[in-house]
Tab-separated table of C-alpha atoms in Angstrom:
chain	number	residue	atom	x	y	z
A	1	UNK	CA	-9.183	12.567	5.052
A	2	UNK	CA	-8.432	10.758	1.839
A	3	UNK	CA	-11.756	10.250	-0.789
A	4	UNK	CA	-11.063	7.088	-3.023
A	5	UNK	CA	-13.484	4.022	-3.242
A	6	UNK	CA	-13.734	1.197	-4.141
A	7	UNK	CA	-16.590	-1.291	-5.059
A	8	UNK	CA	-17.878	-3.856	-4.280
A	9	UNK	CA	-15.975	-4.508	-0.920
A	10	UNK	CA	-16.757	-7.911	-1.672
A	11	UNK	CA	-17.504	-10.095	-3.782
A	12	UNK	CA	-18.074	-14.304	-4.908
A	13	UNK	CA	-18.080	-15.189	-8.323
A	14	UNK	CA	-18.723	-17.470	-10.342
A	15	UNK	CA	-15.670	-18.853	-13.410
A	16	UNK	CA	-16.264	-17.663	-16.623
A	17	UNK	CA	-17.495	-14.188	-15.462
A	18	UNK	CA	-16.898	-11.091	-16.582
A	19	UNK	CA	-16.449	-8.568	-13.597
A	20	UNK	CA	-15.304	-4.805	-12.747
A	21	UNK	CA	-14.071	-3.196	-9.963
A	22	UNK	CA	-14.083	0.114	-9.125
A	23	UNK	CA	-11.763	2.464	-8.280
A	24	UNK	CA	-12.877	6.894	-7.504
A	25	UNK	CA	-11.275	9.533	-5.937
A	26	UNK	CA	-12.334	13.009	-5.158
A	27	UNK	CA	-8.739	14.889	-4.929
A	28	UNK	CA	-7.680	15.263	-8.071
A	29	UNK	CA	-5.161	13.010	-8.392
A	30	UNK	CA	-3.521	12.678	-11.735
A	31	UNK	CA	-1.809	9.037	-10.338
A	32	UNK	CA	-3.672	5.995	-9.749
A	33	UNK	CA	-3.023	2.557	-9.429
A	34	UNK	CA	-4.208	-1.190	-8.694
A	35	UNK	CA	-2.500	-4.327	-6.395
A	36	UNK	CA	-3.530	-6.874	-6.004
A	37	UNK	CA	-2.173	-7.783	-2.225
A	38	UNK	CA	-1.947	-11.655	-1.785
A	39	UNK	CA	-2.615	-13.463	1.576
A	40	UNK	CA	1.033	-13.373	2.458
A	41	UNK	CA	0.913	-9.664	2.579
A	42	UNK	CA	2.779	-8.602	0.038
A	43	UNK	CA	1.658	-5.662	-2.473
A	44	UNK	CA	1.669	-6.480	-6.162
A	45	UNK	CA	2.041	-3.176	-8.734
A	46	UNK	CA	-0.523	-4.798	-11.258
A	47	UNK	CA	-1.615	-1.558	-13.737
A	48	UNK	CA	-1.128	2.304	-13.442
A	49	UNK	CA	-2.068	5.475	-14.987
A	50	UNK	CA	-0.403	8.503	-14.981
A	51	UNK	CA	-3.456	10.941	-16.308
A	52	UNK	CA	-6.268	10.237	-18.644
A	53	UNK	CA	-5.667	7.698	-21.600
A	54	UNK	CA	-2.627	6.855	-19.567
A	55	UNK	CA	-1.858	3.653	-18.525
A	56	UNK	CA	0.898	0.976	-17.979
A	57	UNK	CA	1.144	-2.656	-16.786
A	58	UNK	CA	2.724	-2.809	-13.493
A	59	UNK	CA	4.983	-5.076	-12.151
A	60	UNK	CA	3.522	-7.988	-11.686
A	61	UNK	CA	1.752	-9.855	-14.624
A	62	UNK	CA	-2.323	-9.317	-14.680
A	63	UNK	CA	-4.823	-11.051	-16.621
A	64	UNK	CA	-6.825	-7.954	-16.001
A	65	UNK	CA	-7.278	-4.716	-18.017
A	66	UNK	CA	-7.254	-0.975	-16.902
A	67	UNK	CA	-9.389	2.786	-18.345
A	68	UNK	CA	-8.171	6.304	-17.596
A	69	UNK	CA	-10.951	7.658	-19.381
A	70	UNK	CA	-11.827	10.399	-16.504
A	71	UNK	CA	-9.587	12.026	-13.916
A	72	UNK	CA	-11.718	10.424	-11.242
A	73	UNK	CA	-12.073	7.054	-12.041
A	74	UNK	CA	-10.226	3.925	-12.703
A	75	UNK	CA	-11.631	0.934	-13.663
A	76	UNK	CA	-10.232	-2.607	-13.744
A	77	UNK	CA	-11.579	-5.483	-15.636
A	78	UNK	CA	-11.166	-9.151	-15.562
A	79	UNK	CA	-13.405	-10.834	-19.153
A	80	UNK	CA	-13.404	-14.229	-17.660
A	81	UNK	CA	-13.098	-15.029	-13.933
A	82	UNK	CA	-11.005	-17.784	-12.870
A	83	UNK	CA	-10.403	-19.512	-9.032
A	84	UNK	CA	-6.884	-17.829	-9.095
A	85	UNK	CA	-8.416	-14.361	-9.549
A	86	UNK	CA	-9.392	-14.599	-6.093
A	87	UNK	CA	-7.092	-11.417	-3.897
A	88	UNK	CA	-7.569	-8.072	-2.471
A	89	UNK	CA	-7.631	-5.759	-4.705
A	90	UNK	CA	-6.588	-2.189	-3.917
A	91	UNK	CA	-6.456	0.477	-5.718
A	92	UNK	CA	-4.124	3.670	-5.142
A	93	UNK	CA	-4.052	7.407	-5.889
A	94	UNK	CA	-1.129	10.319	-5.786
A	95	UNK	CA	-0.363	13.596	-6.404
A	96	UNK	CA	2.586	13.857	-8.701
A	97	UNK	CA	5.238	13.704	-5.564
A	98	UNK	CA	3.167	12.785	-3.037
A	99	UNK	CA	1.986	10.038	-0.792
A	100	UNK	CA	-0.875	6.998	-2.129
A	101	UNK	CA	-3.615	7.449	-0.679
A	102	UNK	CA	-5.670	3.653	-0.529
A	103	UNK	CA	-9.383	2.425	-1.067
A	104	UNK	CA	-10.818	0.590	1.798
A	105	UNK	CA	-10.255	-2.650	-0.865
A	106	UNK	CA	-11.711	-5.414	-2.673
A	107	UNK	CA	-12.224	-8.847	-1.974
A	108	UNK	CA	-12.597	-11.353	-5.011
A	109	UNK	CA	-13.080	-14.614	-4.722
A	110	UNK	CA	-13.898	-16.922	-8.017
A	111	UNK	CA	-15.404	-20.374	-7.123
B	1	UNK	CA	16.724	-1.128	-8.425
B	2	UNK	CA	15.249	0.439	-5.766
B	3	UNK	CA	14.383	-2.095	-2.941
B	4	UNK	CA	13.019	-2.537	0.622
B	5	UNK	CA	13.238	-5.137	2.805
B	6	UNK	CA	12.513	-5.338	6.313
B	7	UNK	CA	11.495	-7.756	9.587
B	8	UNK	CA	9.700	-10.590	8.904
B	9	UNK	CA	6.575	-11.121	11.104
B	10	UNK	CA	5.017	-12.233	12.046
B	11	UNK	CA	5.636	-9.770	15.675
B	12	UNK	CA	3.444	-10.860	18.741
B	13	UNK	CA	4.210	-9.084	21.765
B	14	UNK	CA	2.259	-7.672	25.275
B	15	UNK	CA	0.331	-4.629	25.211
B	16	UNK	CA	3.125	-1.987	26.969
B	17	UNK	CA	5.715	-3.541	25.490
B	18	UNK	CA	7.981	-1.553	23.810
B	19	UNK	CA	8.408	-2.690	19.121
B	20	UNK	CA	10.159	-1.745	16.926
B	21	UNK	CA	10.624	-3.619	13.354
B	22	UNK	CA	13.741	-2.101	11.433
B	23	UNK	CA	13.362	-0.978	7.696
B	24	UNK	CA	16.312	-0.509	5.517
B	25	UNK	CA	16.239	0.514	1.628
B	26	UNK	CA	18.816	0.473	-1.431
B	27	UNK	CA	17.868	3.506	-3.720
B	28	UNK	CA	20.312	5.644	-5.536
B	29	UNK	CA	19.512	9.337	-4.770
B	30	UNK	CA	17.706	10.549	-2.293
B	31	UNK	CA	14.134	9.127	-1.460
B	32	UNK	CA	11.513	9.860	0.739
B	33	UNK	CA	10.237	7.240	2.919
B	34	UNK	CA	7.004	5.717	4.292
B	35	UNK	CA	5.662	3.889	7.350
B	36	UNK	CA	1.934	2.209	6.476
B	37	UNK	CA	-0.161	0.202	8.355
B	38	UNK	CA	-3.452	-2.247	7.146
B	39	UNK	CA	-5.795	-3.181	9.746
B	40	UNK	CA	-8.134	-6.273	9.299
B	41	UNK	CA	-10.690	-5.824	6.461
B	42	UNK	CA	-8.746	-1.797	5.282
B	43	UNK	CA	-6.608	-0.690	3.497
B	44	UNK	CA	-3.605	0.884	3.221
B	45	UNK	CA	-3.634	4.469	5.771
B	46	UNK	CA	0.160	6.297	5.734
B	47	UNK	CA	1.211	6.705	9.143
B	48	UNK	CA	4.261	8.481	8.701
B	49	UNK	CA	7.118	9.316	6.398
B	50	UNK	CA	10.291	11.418	5.917
B	51	UNK	CA	11.811	13.165	3.435
B	52	UNK	CA	14.924	13.537	4.128
B	53	UNK	CA	18.367	12.406	5.769
B	54	UNK	CA	17.658	12.987	10.338
B	55	UNK	CA	13.943	13.435	9.964
B	56	UNK	CA	11.844	11.927	12.044
B	57	UNK	CA	8.653	11.027	11.487
B	58	UNK	CA	6.019	10.796	13.714
B	59	UNK	CA	2.236	10.057	14.330
B	60	UNK	CA	0.064	8.160	16.767
B	61	UNK	CA	2.805	7.274	19.771
B	62	UNK	CA	4.815	5.732	16.795
B	63	UNK	CA	8.520	7.353	15.552
B	64	UNK	CA	10.819	6.729	12.768
B	65	UNK	CA	14.079	8.334	11.941
B	66	UNK	CA	15.386	8.497	8.403
B	67	UNK	CA	18.646	7.897	9.066
B	68	UNK	CA	21.225	7.815	5.830
B	69	UNK	CA	24.459	6.725	6.823
B	70	UNK	CA	22.374	3.422	7.531
B	71	UNK	CA	19.884	3.198	4.952
B	72	UNK	CA	17.422	2.475	8.035
B	73	UNK	CA	14.037	3.446	8.527
B	74	UNK	CA	13.134	1.592	11.444
B	75	UNK	CA	9.406	2.100	13.493
B	76	UNK	CA	9.559	1.856	16.641
B	77	UNK	CA	6.151	2.724	19.521
B	78	UNK	CA	7.311	3.033	23.466
B	79	UNK	CA	4.578	1.131	25.102
B	80	UNK	CA	1.808	-0.278	22.128
B	81	UNK	CA	-1.551	-1.349	23.046
B	82	UNK	CA	-4.290	-3.834	21.638
B	83	UNK	CA	-5.355	-1.310	19.226
B	84	UNK	CA	-1.776	-1.183	16.819
B	85	UNK	CA	-2.041	-5.073	16.101
B	86	UNK	CA	-2.166	-4.353	12.093
B	87	UNK	CA	0.452	-5.057	8.838
B	88	UNK	CA	3.442	-2.569	9.166
B	89	UNK	CA	4.940	-1.418	5.333
B	90	UNK	CA	7.758	-0.123	5.099
B	91	UNK	CA	8.080	2.147	1.745
B	92	UNK	CA	10.109	4.492	-0.052
B	93	UNK	CA	9.478	6.827	-2.927
B	94	UNK	CA	12.255	7.445	-5.153
B	95	UNK	CA	13.479	10.758	-6.164
B	96	UNK	CA	12.139	11.035	-9.987
B	97	UNK	CA	8.905	10.341	-7.852
B	98	UNK	CA	7.741	7.492	-10.313
B	99	UNK	CA	6.524	4.657	-8.369
B	100	UNK	CA	6.466	4.001	-4.434
B	101	UNK	CA	8.253	0.701	-3.310
B	102	UNK	CA	6.658	-1.614	-0.779
B	103	UNK	CA	8.291	-3.989	1.602
B	104	UNK	CA	6.990	-7.694	1.838
B	105	UNK	CA	4.861	-6.099	5.118
B	106	UNK	CA	5.215	-6.717	8.657
B	107	UNK	CA	2.189	-9.156	10.712
B	108	UNK	CA	1.656	-7.191	14.619
B	109	UNK	CA	0.387	-8.420	17.747
B	110	UNK	CA	-0.922	-7.119	21.036
B	111	UNK	CA	-1.426	-9.944	23.467
B	112	UNK	CA	-4.221	-7.618	26.333
């Protein structure tokens, strides 16, 4: 069973607030990913990391930022939340050449 | 670039019906192929996978065969249950193993 955790599961916040979505995995995977999932279900890769101190932007432009200071931790930060950031955010990890394991997701609502 | 095209939904079936969700791909080299399932309010879970041509992945009564000649990886189940209601994603990992590319997802609803 995959051990990848996301907190909070649900977050409702006002416009302009700074938020950090947490993602941790205990599998020792080098690769980690953040996806944004719109109501139409499609997944959009917004950030990924291939190891400590390595971060890259994904296919979909995002105002969020990420950091990878420890192998197991890959937080995503929004400096100033806006209603357009309302979405489901999914974190995933994978070994070098294996399938991705997903966390349960964080559903973010910005009022 | 590499891409995955899957059947648009929603797909609605009665319990015990036969299920097929079509998936085709475009890729250079020899990708690995996956089906993921997402139940309501959860993240994605790997359902099955196949890593080379003619491999058949299977799990929980679902099957998919890697067909290189038709570049397809269709998902099938002989008798669906209400509990199979979910969103299904077809995906590929290219031979360089850099990223996984997902299809747009197919929502499946099963009526009792």
